[in-house]
Each structure stands twice: as structure tokens, then as C-alpha cells.
Amino acid sequence: MSSSTSSSSRKTALYTILIAAVTLLPAMGLVNWLTRSAENNAGDIFGIQRIRSVTNALDYMAATEGNTALFIGSSLVKDGFSPRIFDQAVKAANGARVTSFNVGMGNMKPTYQKLLVQRMAEAYAGQHSKARLTLLEFNP
């Protein structure tokens, strides 16, 4: 291999890397910008707001006085369980007052549930309290 061929190959490689960087870096920036814009402007498109609202409410749930019930699961729980209706039904059935929480999230995988339940246990331990009832919907 001659030195001119080696120099030519090196220039081609550097030119290829330069073109890739000039093309890929703006594309990556555009994808990040579009994702961030969608998250901020399109509602709960990725479920991020739901996750944040649940994790921000953990201490509130743990500090709630009286009988509490936690319903944890996927979008089946999120969209299908109404704490207001449940609380009213329990009160109508036996006069007991209960405060229930809907902790359902879309695309809830078992590994996510495990992490969420661990965070909830830490929040309740920090408040030295326990939920009276915890129902976990498990959907692999």
C-alpha cells in the first residue's frame, strides 16, 4: 500500500466521520426537542405526568388519617377505578369512612410495580403508618 493510498483512505475516513457527525448530531437534537415538546405540550402522551403526580403524592397518601385503600396497577386500574365511587359504596354498605387512592399507570410492568411499591413502602414507613387495604392488579 502506497503512502498516497493510505493518505487518501485516511481523508475518506475523516470525511465520512465529519459527514456523520454533521448529520447525526442535529438529528439527535431534533428528536430530543420534539420529545420534550410533546411531553410539555401534548398532555400525558408518555405517562410522565402521571408518574410524577403519583410519586409526588406518596407522602400525602401516607400521611392521610383514617382508613386508606390503595389500588395499584396498570391502565386498567387507572381508567377503571374511581376512588370517589368506592369510598361512597363502602360508606353506604357499612358506614365506614375510607379514603382510597388510584395508583394505576399506563404500561405498568411488574418491574415498575415493584419499584413503585418499594417507594410507597418507604413513604409509609417514613410516616409510621400503613394502608388498611392494598389491592395490586398484576398483569404481565
Coordinates of C-alpha atoms in Angstrom, one line a residue:
M1 CA 0.0 0.0 0.0
S2 CA 1.5 3.3 -1.0
S3 CA 1.5 6.4 1.1
S4 CA -0.8 8.2 -1.3
T5 CA -3.4 5.4 -0.9
S6 CA -3.1 5.5 2.9
S7 CA -3.5 9.3 2.9
S8 CA -6.5 9.0 0.6
S9 CA -8.1 6.4 2.8
R10 CA -7.5 8.5 5.9
K11 CA -9.0 11.5 4.3
T12 CA -12.1 9.5 3.2
A13 CA -12.5 8.1 6.7
L14 CA -12.2 11.6 8.3
Y15 CA -14.7 13.0 5.7
T16 CA -17.1 10.2 6.5
I17 CA -16.9 10.8 10.2
L18 CA -17.4 14.5 9.7
I19 CA -20.5 14.0 7.5
A20 CA -21.9 11.5 10.1
A21 CA -21.4 14.0 12.9
V22 CA -22.8 16.9 11.0
T23 CA -25.9 14.8 10.1
L24 CA -26.5 12.8 13.3
L25 CA -25.9 15.4 16.0
P26 CA -28.6 17.8 14.7
A27 CA -30.9 14.8 14.2
M28 CA -30.4 13.7 17.8
G29 CA -31.1 17.3 18.9
L30 CA -34.2 17.4 16.9
V31 CA -35.5 14.1 18.3
N32 CA -34.8 15.4 21.9
W33 CA -36.5 18.7 21.2
L34 CA -39.6 17.0 19.7
T35 CA -39.8 14.6 22.6
R36 CA -39.6 17.4 25.1
S37 CA -42.1 19.5 23.3
A38 CA -44.5 16.6 23.1
E39 CA -44.2 15.9 26.8
N40 CA -44.7 19.6 27.7
N41 CA -47.5 20.5 25.2
A42 CA -49.4 17.3 24.4
G43 CA -50.7 16.3 27.8
D44 CA -49.8 12.9 29.2
I45 CA -48.5 11.4 26.0
F46 CA -45.8 9.3 27.6
G47 CA -47.4 8.9 31.0
I48 CA -44.7 11.1 32.5
Q49 CA -47.1 13.4 34.3
R50 CA -49.0 10.5 35.8
I51 CA -45.7 9.0 37.2
R52 CA -44.7 12.4 38.6
S53 CA -48.1 13.1 40.1
V54 CA -48.1 9.7 41.9
T55 CA -44.6 9.9 43.2
N56 CA -45.3 13.5 44.4
A57 CA -48.4 12.3 46.2
L58 CA -46.8 9.4 48.1
D59 CA -46.2 11.4 51.3
Y60 CA -49.7 12.8 51.2
M61 CA -51.1 9.2 50.8
A62 CA -49.0 8.0 53.7
A63 CA -50.0 11.0 55.9
T64 CA -53.7 10.6 55.3
E65 CA -55.6 9.9 58.6
G66 CA -58.0 7.1 59.0
N67 CA -58.6 4.0 56.8
T68 CA -56.9 4.2 53.5
A69 CA -57.1 1.9 50.5
L70 CA -54.5 1.7 47.7
F71 CA -55.4 0.4 44.3
I72 CA -52.2 -0.2 42.3
G73 CA -52.0 -1.4 38.8
S74 CA -51.9 -0.7 35.1
S75 CA -54.2 1.4 32.9
L76 CA -57.0 -1.0 33.8
V77 CA -56.9 0.4 37.3
K78 CA -56.1 4.0 36.2
D79 CA -59.1 4.2 33.9
G80 CA -61.4 1.8 35.6
F81 CA -61.3 2.6 39.3
S82 CA -62.9 5.6 40.9
P83 CA -61.9 6.4 44.5
R84 CA -64.9 8.6 44.9
I85 CA -67.4 5.9 43.9
F86 CA -65.5 3.2 46.0
D87 CA -65.5 5.5 49.1
Q88 CA -69.2 6.2 48.8
A89 CA -70.0 2.5 48.3
V90 CA -68.1 1.4 51.4
K91 CA -69.8 4.1 53.4
A92 CA -73.2 3.1 52.1
A93 CA -72.5 -0.6 52.8
N94 CA -71.3 -0.4 56.4
G95 CA -71.0 3.2 57.4
A96 CA -67.1 3.1 57.4
R97 CA -65.2 6.0 56.2
V98 CA -62.3 5.2 53.8
T99 CA -60.0 7.3 51.7
S100 CA -58.9 5.4 48.6
F101 CA -56.2 6.2 46.1
N102 CA -56.0 5.2 42.4
V103 CA -52.4 4.4 41.7
G104 CA -52.9 3.0 38.3
M105 CA -50.5 3.9 35.5
G106 CA -50.5 3.1 31.8
N107 CA -47.9 0.5 30.6
M108 CA -47.3 -0.7 34.2
K109 CA -44.8 -3.6 34.0
P110 CA -44.1 -5.9 37.0
T111 CA -40.6 -4.4 37.4
Y112 CA -42.2 -0.8 37.5
Q113 CA -44.8 -2.0 40.0
K114 CA -42.0 -3.4 42.3
L115 CA -40.2 -0.1 42.2
L116 CA -43.4 1.9 42.9
V117 CA -44.4 -0.4 45.8
Q118 CA -41.0 -0.1 47.3
R119 CA -41.2 3.7 47.1
M120 CA -44.7 3.6 48.6
A121 CA -43.5 1.4 51.5
E122 CA -40.7 3.9 52.2
A123 CA -43.2 6.7 52.2
Y124 CA -45.5 4.9 54.6
A125 CA -42.6 3.8 56.8
G126 CA -41.5 7.5 57.0
Q127 CA -44.9 8.4 58.3
H128 CA -45.1 5.4 60.6
S129 CA -48.4 4.4 59.0
K130 CA -49.9 1.6 57.0
A131 CA -52.7 1.4 54.4
R132 CA -55.7 -0.5 55.7
L133 CA -56.1 -2.2 52.3
T134 CA -53.8 -2.6 49.3
L135 CA -55.0 -4.2 46.1
L136 CA -52.5 -4.9 43.4
E137 CA -53.5 -5.6 39.9
F138 CA -50.9 -7.8 38.3
N139 CA -50.8 -8.0 34.5
P140 CA -47.7 -9.5 33.0

